[in-house]
Structures are given as structure tokens and as C-alpha cells.
Amino acid sequence: MSAYRQLVLRTSMTDNYLPSNQKNEYTVKSKSEEINLQCEQDKIYRFLLTTIQKQTPEKTLLEFQNLFIESLRIERDNNSHRIYTIFTNQQEAEFHHTIKRCCYILANNWEISNQHKYIQNLLTIFDNYRIESKAFISPFIHFYSRWLDNFINSRDFDELKLFASRSQKKDNWVSRYSSYLLFAQSYDNNNSQEQREIAKRVAQKMRQKFKFDLAMYVAHSHSSDSYIINKYKNPSILGNEILRLIKIIISKKGSLSYEKLANIFIQQTQKQTLGEYKKNLQKYLLFFSPDIPVVVKSVEQHLQKKLSDWKVEHDEEIIDKGLILRICNRIIDTLTTENGKEPTLLFQLLLSQGHSLILAILLIKIVLISPNSKIHLEICISKIISYYEKYSANQCAWLINFLEIFNIMFTIYGENIEYSLINMKSNTQTFHFQSNLDDYRVFSQLKLDIEEII
């Protein structure tokens, strides 16, 4: 008899749950009207929390399997499917919510304790169920198995698989950018607290790993030692072009860096009206160095059209933090996705013409003047990834190229690692646009350890 079976058979609820091998008998009130669904759901959640705290992961997985899989077997006694019968046949949504939260209770605890492999083992339970014969399911409760099938085939289950994808071979291009999908999960209030917590934690770990791997690769990129070359591999998929790209990005961090331009813009636009701010914002965003192509004109036309008509009735009001956030988010929408699904025309125009770097620069310039817009930006990026996930890597090569550049751009402009260019011929850190990039080497320094990586 399962531990949960004994729990629900008790006439009174206590915090001391019975072990699975203890065989006591209780009577069950079978009238559905006497069952408080929320109370029963809470019993399930508390049971799993107690089990995962007191039992081994293997034992916990067995209890989960008994609850949701084994309880459907036809040869079990009449009360074996007790967890399903707390729902009426109109409450599939409640069942979906319950099993989803149960999965995240387990996954979140195993993530915290660095027992990641058991998250994959949890998914394996569902995989095994898929390939098993459904003949063992009682005809009287067959619709419960359809509920289970619907959950396994849902978007929620696909999101759960993201947490196990780190330790698996990346079978599709979307897995490489799952940190954005996880980040979006962590800010979705429709998700349970457990799901938001684990999504945030895993996304942060993935990003920190990319930051560290990029810094170590850059630091050892000029090494001739085969051991070093094999140990510190390029974390991007841009090949040897990554070093040239990094040099170009870092070269913009000189005397007229994007950070300094952002600070100047913030100081000069204080106490301006919304109308004035919109005009100056366009000038700020479209201020590029002379080597940027004429495509900027196209961007200017799109931005002018979007901004000129936005909140015209408030054009005479003095700008405040709230309006700045909203207008910056508005521009992010124009550059990425306006309906939370497909990308905008401007997004497609820039990437189809090979201007991924320009788009990444525009986005970093927005975040530098409105740091709180970064959350909105990353959620928009996740929506675009979700929109294209049904397409192959070859069909999405242009998008993948942008995501790689975007990753590197925002990593270099992060807070933990400082990148710098050194001219190996003149021994100076000052970069000139007329200089040959091959004359420079990139150095990285971990700010947290205040130790240069060489």
C-alpha cells in the first residue's frame, strides 16, 4: 500500500505520514461532495514535500509513480486510483495544475540540492508510461488516462523538459537558448512559485556558465598549447569569427562608449517633456559610428512612426521614470515582437539583411538608459524563440546568428567580467577605428575575484 494511499485513508490529518510498507486499514468516505478539493491538493503537495525531505530520491520517484501511474492499473484494488477520484470529470484543468505543481515541487528540491539527474528520471517515468500498453488501465477510469496523456502532450510538459535539457545532448537549436524560455517562466504569474523559482535559478546558472566559459575562452584564445585549446572551448557557435566580433564590440567601449553615451543622454533629458524626450531618444538610438550602413534610415522611419503617435496627448508632460520605462518597452516591442508571438517587420528586415549587430546595439542602448526594460526585452526574445521553435536550425540560421551576437553583446556589457583590448604592437589600450583589429588582443578580468585571467 502506497504512503499516499495510507495518508488519504486517515480519518484525521497529521504531519506524521505513514511509510509505504505499513499496512493499516481505514474506511473511506466515498461521497464526492464531502471532499474539499483544495484540501486534498494540499495533502498531496505536503506529502511530496515530506517524502522528498525524508526519503531518498529513488523512493520519492517511486511514490510519485504510484500516485499518478501505477494507480491506474486495473489489477489494483478499488481505492488505488484515489488521487484521481478527488477530481470530478469536469475538473481536468485542476488535475493538470496538480500534477504540474507536483513535478515542480520535486524538480525544485532536486535543483537546489544539485541532484539534477533525478529531474530527468522524473521525465523518464512519463516516457515509460507513453510506451506501455494502455490495456492495464481500468475501463471505468479510462478518461483519467486521457488527462495524463493531455498533460504529457502539453506545453507545460515541454517547459518541464527544459530543466533536464542541460545534461542531455542538444537535439534541437532551441535547447541552446533555453535560458530565455526559463527566464520568461520565472516572470509568469500563472506559474506556481516552485516553477518560477527553479526557472529563475536554472536560467541564472546557464548564463553564469556562458559568461565564465566565454571569458576563459577569450583569455586563452591565443594559446598554442593543445591541452589549453581543448579545455577552453568557444562557447558560441560563431567559430573563429567570435574574436573579431568581440573586438568590434569592445572597441565601442572607449572614450565614446555606449555606457557614456547613455549617461550623457540621461543627464541631458532630465525634466524634458515627453515630446522632447521622444525626439532626443531617436537621435540617441540612431547615433552610430561612420562605418554603420545606411540601413539606419530604415530604422529611423520605423521608430519615428511608432513614437510620434505614442501618447501624443501627454507630449507636454514632464517625463518621469514610469514614462521612460513604458516608452523604452515600446521601442523594444517595435524591434522584436509587438503581439507576443511573431517578430515585427523591423526585426525581420534587420536580420534578413545581415544586420544582427545593429539590432543588438540598439537593444543594449535601450537597456543602458532603462535597466528595468531588460526583463521585458528578454521575455520578448523568448516569445520569438517559441514562435520559431517548430522550424529547423537551417531555416532559422539568421535568427540563431542574431541570438549568438545578442548573447555575446549582453555578456560583455554584464557586471561580472571586464573585457579590454591591448594593441600588441604599440602597447596601448586606446583603440582607433583606422587600426587593424589583428593588432589587438582581448583580455578578460573577473571583477568578482579581482583577478586577471591570462
mmCIF file of N, CA and C in Angstrom, residues 29-138:
data_model
loop_
_atom_site.group_PDB
_atom_site.id
_atom_site.type_symbol
_atom_site.label_atom_id
_atom_site.label_comp_id
_atom_site.label_asym_id
_atom_site.label_seq_id
_atom_site.Cartn_x
_atom_site.Cartn_y
_atom_site.Cartn_z
ATOM 1 N N LYS A 29 -14.540 7.812 3.108
ATOM 2 C CA LYS A 29 -15.800 8.454 2.760
ATOM 3 C C LYS A 29 -15.802 8.651 1.252
ATOM 4 N N SER A 30 -16.704 8.001 0.591
ATOM 5 C CA SER A 30 -16.667 7.986 -0.863
ATOM 6 C C SER A 30 -17.476 9.085 -1.512
ATOM 7 N N LYS A 31 -18.311 9.782 -0.759
ATOM 8 C CA LYS A 31 -19.150 10.811 -1.366
ATOM 9 C C LYS A 31 -18.298 11.998 -1.813
ATOM 10 N N SER A 32 -18.374 12.269 -3.134
ATOM 11 C CA SER A 32 -17.522 13.329 -3.688
ATOM 12 C C SER A 32 -17.841 14.689 -3.112
ATOM 13 N N GLU A 33 -19.118 14.879 -2.693
ATOM 14 C CA GLU A 33 -19.484 16.189 -2.161
ATOM 15 C C GLU A 33 -18.817 16.481 -0.828
ATOM 16 N N GLU A 34 -18.285 15.466 -0.164
ATOM 17 C CA GLU A 34 -17.648 15.668 1.128
ATOM 18 C C GLU A 34 -16.155 15.963 0.989
ATOM 19 N N ILE A 35 -15.693 15.920 -0.243
ATOM 20 C CA ILE A 35 -14.255 16.119 -0.477
ATOM 21 C C ILE A 35 -13.973 17.584 -0.806
ATOM 22 N N ASN A 36 -13.118 18.167 -0.061
ATOM 23 C CA ASN A 36 -12.681 19.532 -0.347
ATOM 24 C C ASN A 36 -11.454 19.438 -1.248
ATOM 25 N N LEU A 37 -11.620 19.836 -2.515
ATOM 26 C CA LEU A 37 -10.557 19.638 -3.490
ATOM 27 C C LEU A 37 -9.257 20.328 -3.090
ATOM 28 N N GLN A 38 -9.371 21.556 -2.651
ATOM 29 C CA GLN A 38 -8.156 22.276 -2.287
ATOM 30 C C GLN A 38 -7.437 21.606 -1.130
ATOM 31 N N CYS A 39 -8.208 21.129 -0.177
ATOM 32 C CA CYS A 39 -7.624 20.424 0.967
ATOM 33 C C CYS A 39 -6.900 19.166 0.488
ATOM 34 N N GLU A 40 -7.526 18.437 -0.444
ATOM 35 C CA GLU A 40 -6.913 17.217 -0.963
ATOM 36 C C GLU A 40 -5.642 17.530 -1.749
ATOM 37 N N GLN A 41 -5.665 18.615 -2.511
ATOM 38 C CA GLN A 41 -4.461 19.008 -3.249
ATOM 39 C C GLN A 41 -3.337 19.353 -2.287
ATOM 40 N N ASP A 42 -3.672 20.082 -1.233
ATOM 41 C CA ASP A 42 -2.661 20.441 -0.237
ATOM 42 C C ASP A 42 -2.065 19.206 0.417
ATOM 43 N N LYS A 43 -2.895 18.184 0.641
ATOM 44 C CA LYS A 43 -2.387 16.931 1.206
ATOM 45 C C LYS A 43 -1.329 16.312 0.287
ATOM 46 N N ILE A 44 -1.629 16.330 -1.004
ATOM 47 C CA ILE A 44 -0.691 15.757 -1.974
ATOM 48 C C ILE A 44 0.632 16.519 -1.952
ATOM 49 N N TYR A 45 0.554 17.863 -1.988
ATOM 50 C CA TYR A 45 1.770 18.679 -2.009
ATOM 51 C C TYR A 45 2.598 18.458 -0.738
ATOM 52 N N ARG A 46 1.923 18.447 0.412
ATOM 53 C CA ARG A 46 2.647 18.266 1.674
ATOM 54 C C ARG A 46 3.244 16.860 1.769
ATOM 55 N N PHE A 47 2.518 15.897 1.232
ATOM 56 C CA PHE A 47 3.028 14.534 1.236
ATOM 57 C C PHE A 47 4.327 14.440 0.441
ATOM 58 N N LEU A 48 4.350 15.049 -0.761
ATOM 59 C CA LEU A 48 5.555 15.002 -1.590
ATOM 60 C C LEU A 48 6.702 15.775 -0.958
ATOM 61 N N LEU A 49 6.391 16.917 -0.358
ATOM 62 C CA LEU A 49 7.432 17.691 0.324
ATOM 63 C C LEU A 49 8.049 16.892 1.465
ATOM 64 N N THR A 50 7.210 16.234 2.234
ATOM 65 C CA THR A 50 7.704 15.423 3.344
ATOM 66 C C THR A 50 8.514 14.239 2.831
ATOM 67 N N THR A 51 8.031 13.616 1.782
ATOM 68 C CA THR A 51 8.730 12.459 1.214
ATOM 69 C C THR A 51 10.109 12.846 0.704
ATOM 70 N N ILE A 52 10.192 13.961 -0.029
ATOM 71 C CA ILE A 52 11.479 14.348 -0.614
ATOM 72 C C ILE A 52 12.474 14.786 0.456
ATOM 73 N N GLN A 53 11.957 15.250 1.595
ATOM 74 C CA GLN A 53 12.834 15.662 2.695
ATOM 75 C C GLN A 53 13.317 14.476 3.526
ATOM 76 N N LYS A 54 12.502 13.425 3.606
ATOM 77 C CA LYS A 54 12.830 12.312 4.499
ATOM 78 C C LYS A 54 13.297 11.057 3.773
ATOM 79 N N GLN A 55 12.972 10.944 2.492
ATOM 80 C CA GLN A 55 13.289 9.731 1.765
ATOM 81 C C GLN A 55 14.343 10.004 0.683
ATOM 82 N N THR A 56 14.875 8.930 0.116
ATOM 83 C CA THR A 56 15.836 9.058 -0.975
ATOM 84 C C THR A 56 15.115 9.521 -2.235
ATOM 85 N N PRO A 57 15.851 10.072 -3.202
ATOM 86 C CA PRO A 57 15.211 10.456 -4.473
ATOM 87 C C PRO A 57 14.537 9.274 -5.159
ATOM 88 N N GLU A 58 15.176 8.092 -5.076
ATOM 89 C CA GLU A 58 14.590 6.902 -5.692
ATOM 90 C C GLU A 58 13.243 6.565 -5.064
ATOM 91 N N LYS A 59 13.171 6.645 -3.740
ATOM 92 C CA LYS A 59 11.931 6.369 -3.036
ATOM 93 C C LYS A 59 10.867 7.409 -3.396
ATOM 94 N N THR A 60 11.278 8.660 -3.500
ATOM 95 C CA THR A 60 10.353 9.734 -3.860
ATOM 96 C C THR A 60 9.784 9.530 -5.259
ATOM 97 N N LEU A 61 10.651 9.133 -6.179
ATOM 98 C CA LEU A 61 10.194 8.856 -7.535
ATOM 99 C C LEU A 61 9.197 7.699 -7.559
ATOM 100 N N LEU A 62 9.451 6.700 -6.742
ATOM 101 C CA LEU A 62 8.541 5.563 -6.670
ATOM 102 C C LEU A 62 7.175 5.990 -6.154
ATOM 103 N N GLU A 63 7.166 6.851 -5.141
ATOM 104 C CA GLU A 63 5.897 7.335 -4.602
ATOM 105 C C GLU A 63 5.141 8.155 -5.658
ATOM 106 N N PHE A 64 5.871 8.992 -6.403
ATOM 107 C CA PHE A 64 5.240 9.781 -7.465
ATOM 108 C C PHE A 64 4.642 8.861 -8.524
ATOM 109 N N GLN A 65 5.390 7.838 -8.895
ATOM 110 C CA GLN A 65 4.904 6.893 -9.893
ATOM 111 C C GLN A 65 3.668 6.150 -9.394
ATOM 112 N N ASN A 66 3.670 5.789 -8.127
ATOM 113 C CA ASN A 66 2.493 5.127 -7.550
ATOM 114 C C ASN A 66 1.267 6.041 -7.588
ATOM 115 N N LEU A 67 1.490 7.309 -7.337
ATOM 116 C CA LEU A 67 0.382 8.267 -7.299
ATOM 117 C C LEU A 67 -0.288 8.421 -8.654
ATOM 118 N N PHE A 68 0.540 8.650 -9.688
ATOM 119 C CA PHE A 68 -0.030 9.076 -10.970
ATOM 120 C C PHE A 68 -0.026 8.012 -12.067
ATOM 121 N N ILE A 69 0.784 6.976 -11.936
ATOM 122 C CA ILE A 69 0.860 5.962 -12.990
ATOM 123 C C ILE A 69 0.306 4.620 -12.514
ATOM 124 N N GLU A 70 0.912 4.093 -11.478
ATOM 125 C CA GLU A 70 0.517 2.766 -11.008
ATOM 126 C C GLU A 70 -0.923 2.730 -10.504
ATOM 127 N N SER A 71 -1.415 3.874 -10.052
ATOM 128 C CA SER A 71 -2.783 3.891 -9.511
ATOM 129 C C SER A 71 -3.846 3.649 -10.577
ATOM 130 N N LEU A 72 -3.427 3.679 -11.852
ATOM 131 C CA LEU A 72 -4.386 3.442 -12.931
ATOM 132 C C LEU A 72 -4.489 1.967 -13.310
ATOM 133 N N ARG A 73 -3.643 1.147 -12.745
ATOM 134 C CA ARG A 73 -3.613 -0.259 -13.151
ATOM 135 C C ARG A 73 -4.893 -0.984 -12.756
ATOM 136 N N ILE A 74 -5.365 -1.817 -13.652
ATOM 137 C CA ILE A 74 -6.656 -2.480 -13.480
ATOM 138 C C ILE A 74 -6.641 -3.502 -12.352
ATOM 139 N N GLU A 75 -5.445 -4.083 -12.092
ATOM 140 C CA GLU A 75 -5.416 -5.139 -11.079
ATOM 141 C C GLU A 75 -5.358 -4.596 -9.664
ATOM 142 N N ARG A 76 -5.203 -3.293 -9.514
ATOM 143 C CA ARG A 76 -5.161 -2.712 -8.186
ATOM 144 C C ARG A 76 -6.548 -2.752 -7.534
ATOM 145 N N ASP A 77 -6.594 -2.583 -6.212
ATOM 146 C CA ASP A 77 -7.880 -2.603 -5.505
ATOM 147 C C ASP A 77 -8.697 -1.366 -5.861
ATOM 148 N N ASN A 78 -9.902 -1.339 -5.417
ATOM 149 C CA ASN A 78 -10.853 -0.302 -5.829
ATOM 150 C C ASN A 78 -10.438 1.102 -5.434
ATOM 151 N N ASN A 79 -9.618 1.216 -4.386
ATOM 152 C CA ASN A 79 -9.242 2.544 -3.899
ATOM 153 C C ASN A 79 -7.878 2.988 -4.413
ATOM 154 N N SER A 80 -7.271 2.207 -5.296
ATOM 155 C CA SER A 80 -5.899 2.508 -5.717
ATOM 156 C C SER A 80 -5.796 3.825 -6.471
ATOM 157 N N HIS A 81 -6.850 4.189 -7.205
ATOM 158 C CA HIS A 81 -6.790 5.418 -8.005
ATOM 159 C C HIS A 81 -7.363 6.610 -7.232
ATOM 160 N N ARG A 82 -7.236 6.574 -5.921
ATOM 161 C CA ARG A 82 -7.806 7.599 -5.049
ATOM 162 C C ARG A 82 -7.388 9.016 -5.441
ATOM 163 N N ILE A 83 -6.159 9.201 -5.918
ATOM 164 C CA ILE A 83 -5.698 10.554 -6.259
ATOM 165 C C ILE A 83 -6.495 11.126 -7.426
ATOM 166 N N TYR A 84 -6.970 10.262 -8.321
ATOM 167 C CA TYR A 84 -7.749 10.741 -9.460
ATOM 168 C C TYR A 84 -9.193 11.047 -9.067
ATOM 169 N N THR A 85 -9.725 10.273 -8.166
ATOM 170 C CA THR A 85 -11.137 10.437 -7.842
ATOM 171 C C THR A 85 -11.430 11.649 -6.963
ATOM 172 N N ILE A 86 -10.414 12.381 -6.588
ATOM 173 C CA ILE A 86 -10.698 13.641 -5.888
ATOM 174 C C ILE A 86 -11.173 14.704 -6.879
ATOM 175 N N PHE A 87 -11.028 14.387 -8.186
ATOM 176 C CA PHE A 87 -11.491 15.304 -9.228
ATOM 177 C C PHE A 87 -12.764 14.744 -9.859
ATOM 178 N N THR A 88 -13.695 15.632 -10.174
ATOM 179 C CA THR A 88 -14.859 15.212 -10.956
ATOM 180 C C THR A 88 -14.452 15.198 -12.420
ATOM 181 N N ASN A 89 -15.297 14.637 -13.274
ATOM 182 C CA ASN A 89 -14.914 14.527 -14.683
ATOM 183 C C ASN A 89 -14.896 15.862 -15.411
ATOM 184 N N GLN A 90 -15.295 16.942 -14.723
ATOM 185 C CA GLN A 90 -15.201 18.286 -15.321
ATOM 186 C C GLN A 90 -13.964 19.046 -14.830
ATOM 187 N N GLN A 91 -13.110 18.368 -14.067
ATOM 188 C CA GLN A 91 -12.002 19.087 -13.427
ATOM 189 C C GLN A 91 -10.632 18.690 -13.969
ATOM 190 N N GLU A 92 -10.545 18.480 -15.272
ATOM 191 C CA GLU A 92 -9.250 18.136 -15.852
ATOM 192 C C GLU A 92 -8.225 19.251 -15.641
ATOM 193 N N ALA A 93 -8.673 20.506 -15.717
ATOM 194 C CA ALA A 93 -7.755 21.635 -15.517
ATOM 195 C C ALA A 93 -7.141 21.603 -14.127
ATOM 196 N N GLU A 94 -7.936 21.216 -13.132
ATOM 197 C CA GLU A 94 -7.421 21.117 -11.766
ATOM 198 C C GLU A 94 -6.418 19.973 -11.652
ATOM 199 N N PHE A 95 -6.697 18.857 -12.317
ATOM 200 C CA PHE A 95 -5.745 17.747 -12.319
ATOM 201 C C PHE A 95 -4.434 18.182 -12.972
ATOM 202 N N HIS A 96 -4.556 18.862 -14.107
ATOM 203 C CA HIS A 96 -3.380 19.352 -14.833
ATOM 204 C C HIS A 96 -2.527 20.242 -13.920
ATOM 205 N N HIS A 97 -3.185 21.156 -13.231
ATOM 206 C CA HIS A 97 -2.482 22.049 -12.318
ATOM 207 C C HIS A 97 -1.811 21.263 -11.193
ATOM 208 N N THR A 98 -2.493 20.252 -10.680
ATOM 209 C CA THR A 98 -1.978 19.480 -9.552
ATOM 210 C C THR A 98 -0.735 18.686 -9.931
ATOM 211 N N ILE A 99 -0.802 17.946 -11.028
ATOM 212 C CA ILE A 99 0.346 17.124 -11.406
ATOM 213 C C ILE A 99 1.524 18.003 -11.830
ATOM 214 N N LYS A 100 1.211 19.136 -12.455
ATOM 215 C CA LYS A 100 2.277 20.070 -12.839
ATOM 216 C C LYS A 100 3.000 20.600 -11.605
ATOM 217 N N ARG A 101 2.245 21.010 -10.602
ATOM 218 C CA ARG A 101 2.882 21.541 -9.399
ATOM 219 C C ARG A 101 3.655 20.449 -8.665
ATOM 220 N N CYS A 102 3.136 19.235 -8.659
ATOM 221 C CA CYS A 102 3.856 18.123 -8.029
ATOM 222 C C CYS A 102 5.219 17.923 -8.694
ATOM 223 N N CYS A 103 5.243 18.004 -10.019
ATOM 224 C CA CYS A 103 6.506 17.854 -10.750
ATOM 225 C C CYS A 103 7.496 18.936 -10.350
ATOM 226 N N TYR A 104 7.006 20.160 -10.195
ATOM 227 C CA TYR A 104 7.912 21.256 -9.871
ATOM 228 C C TYR A 104 8.346 21.243 -8.407
ATOM 229 N N ILE A 105 7.526 20.693 -7.536
ATOM 230 C CA ILE A 105 7.957 20.526 -6.142
ATOM 231 C C ILE A 105 9.189 19.620 -6.100
ATOM 232 N N LEU A 106 9.137 18.531 -6.858
ATOM 233 C CA LEU A 106 10.270 17.605 -6.894
ATOM 234 C C LEU A 106 11.460 18.229 -7.618
ATOM 235 N N ALA A 107 11.199 18.795 -8.786
ATOM 236 C CA ALA A 107 12.299 19.357 -9.589
ATOM 237 C C ALA A 107 13.005 20.485 -8.857
ATOM 238 N N ASN A 108 12.247 21.346 -8.182
ATOM 239 C CA ASN A 108 12.834 22.478 -7.473
ATOM 240 C C ASN A 108 13.737 22.007 -6.341
ATOM 241 N N ASN A 109 13.292 21.008 -5.590
ATOM 242 C CA ASN A 109 14.103 20.485 -4.493
ATOM 243 C C ASN A 109 15.372 19.817 -5.003
ATOM 244 N N TRP A 110 15.272 19.077 -6.102
ATOM 245 C CA TRP A 110 16.462 18.429 -6.647
ATOM 246 C C TRP A 110 17.409 19.428 -7.281
ATOM 247 N N GLU A 111 16.875 20.507 -7.809
ATOM 248 C CA GLU A 111 17.738 21.554 -8.353
ATOM 249 C C GLU A 111 18.528 22.217 -7.239
ATOM 250 N N ILE A 112 17.869 22.518 -6.139
ATOM 251 C CA ILE A 112 18.531 23.166 -5.004
ATOM 252 C C ILE A 112 19.643 22.279 -4.443
ATOM 253 N N SER A 113 19.401 20.971 -4.404
ATOM 254 C CA SER A 113 20.374 20.037 -3.820
ATOM 255 C C SER A 113 21.343 19.485 -4.858
ATOM 256 N N ASN A 114 21.341 20.065 -6.072
ATOM 257 C CA ASN A 114 22.252 19.653 -7.151
ATOM 258 C C ASN A 114 22.105 18.175 -7.520
ATOM 259 N N GLN A 115 20.905 17.664 -7.431
ATOM 260 C CA GLN A 115 20.626 16.286 -7.838
ATOM 261 C C GLN A 115 19.852 16.300 -9.168
ATOM 262 N N HIS A 116 20.484 16.911 -10.155
ATOM 263 C CA HIS A 116 19.799 17.198 -11.415
ATOM 264 C C HIS A 116 19.342 15.943 -12.150
ATOM 265 N N LYS A 117 20.071 14.848 -11.987
ATOM 266 C CA LYS A 117 19.737 13.655 -12.771
ATOM 267 C C LYS A 117 18.349 13.110 -12.437
ATOM 268 N N TYR A 118 17.866 13.422 -11.229
ATOM 269 C CA TYR A 118 16.560 12.896 -10.840
ATOM 270 C C TYR A 118 15.418 13.654 -11.526
ATOM 271 N N ILE A 119 15.703 14.851 -12.007
ATOM 272 C CA ILE A 119 14.700 15.556 -12.808
ATOM 273 C C ILE A 119 14.485 14.802 -14.110
ATOM 274 N N GLN A 120 15.592 14.339 -14.700
ATOM 275 C CA GLN A 120 15.476 13.531 -15.906
ATOM 276 C C GLN A 120 14.786 12.203 -15.606
ATOM 277 N N ASN A 121 15.082 11.623 -14.443
ATOM 278 C CA ASN A 121 14.433 10.366 -14.067
ATOM 279 C C ASN A 121 12.918 10.543 -13.907
ATOM 280 N N LEU A 122 12.532 11.729 -13.423
ATOM 281 C CA LEU A 122 11.105 12.034 -13.312
ATOM 282 C C LEU A 122 10.448 12.030 -14.691
ATOM 283 N N LEU A 123 11.112 12.630 -15.666
ATOM 284 C CA LEU A 123 10.571 12.657 -17.023
ATOM 285 C C LEU A 123 10.539 11.255 -17.630
ATOM 286 N N THR A 124 11.498 10.430 -17.238
ATOM 287 C CA THR A 124 11.542 9.059 -17.745
ATOM 288 C C THR A 124 10.304 8.272 -17.332
ATOM 289 N N ILE A 125 9.776 8.571 -16.155
ATOM 290 C CA ILE A 125 8.535 7.913 -15.712
ATOM 291 C C ILE A 125 7.421 8.141 -16.731
ATOM 292 N N PHE A 126 7.315 9.370 -17.220
ATOM 293 C CA PHE A 126 6.287 9.689 -18.217
ATOM 294 C C PHE A 126 6.610 9.051 -19.566
ATOM 295 N N ASP A 127 7.910 9.013 -19.917
ATOM 296 C CA ASP A 127 8.297 8.372 -21.178
ATOM 297 C C ASP A 127 7.934 6.894 -21.172
ATOM 298 N N ASN A 128 8.182 6.224 -20.042
ATOM 299 C CA ASN A 128 7.851 4.802 -19.930
ATOM 300 C C ASN A 128 6.345 4.579 -20.020
ATOM 301 N N TYR A 129 5.600 5.500 -19.429
ATOM 302 C CA TYR A 129 4.143 5.401 -19.492
ATOM 303 C C TYR A 129 3.658 5.494 -20.937
ATOM 304 N N ARG A 130 4.323 6.339 -21.713
ATOM 305 C CA ARG A 130 3.924 6.531 -23.111
ATOM 306 C C ARG A 130 4.036 5.232 -23.914
ATOM 307 N N ILE A 131 5.089 4.468 -23.651
ATOM 308 C CA ILE A 131 5.344 3.283 -24.477
ATOM 309 C C ILE A 131 4.693 2.029 -23.918
ATOM 310 N N GLU A 132 4.167 2.114 -22.699
ATOM 311 C CA GLU A 132 3.496 0.962 -22.121
ATOM 312 C C GLU A 132 2.133 0.751 -22.780
ATOM 313 N N SER A 133 1.668 -0.501 -22.737
ATOM 314 C CA SER A 133 0.335 -0.794 -23.235
ATOM 315 C C SER A 133 -0.697 -0.174 -22.318
ATOM 316 N N LYS A 134 -1.701 0.464 -22.907
ATOM 317 C CA LYS A 134 -2.759 1.080 -22.102
ATOM 318 C C LYS A 134 -3.825 0.059 -21.690
ATOM 319 N N ALA A 135 -3.549 -1.221 -22.019
ATOM 320 C CA ALA A 135 -4.538 -2.256 -21.698
ATOM 321 C C ALA A 135 -4.701 -2.453 -20.193
ATOM 322 N N PHE A 136 -3.676 -2.040 -19.439
ATOM 323 C CA PHE A 136 -3.754 -2.252 -17.988
ATOM 324 C C PHE A 136 -4.697 -1.263 -17.316
ATOM 325 N N ILE A 137 -5.158 -0.252 -18.055
ATOM 326 C CA ILE A 137 -5.978 0.795 -17.442
ATOM 327 C C ILE A 137 -7.428 0.338 -17.321
ATOM 328 N N SER A 138 -7.994 0.512 -16.173
ATOM 329 C CA SER A 138 -9.390 0.133 -15.945
ATOM 330 C C SER A 138 -10.313 0.920 -16.860
#
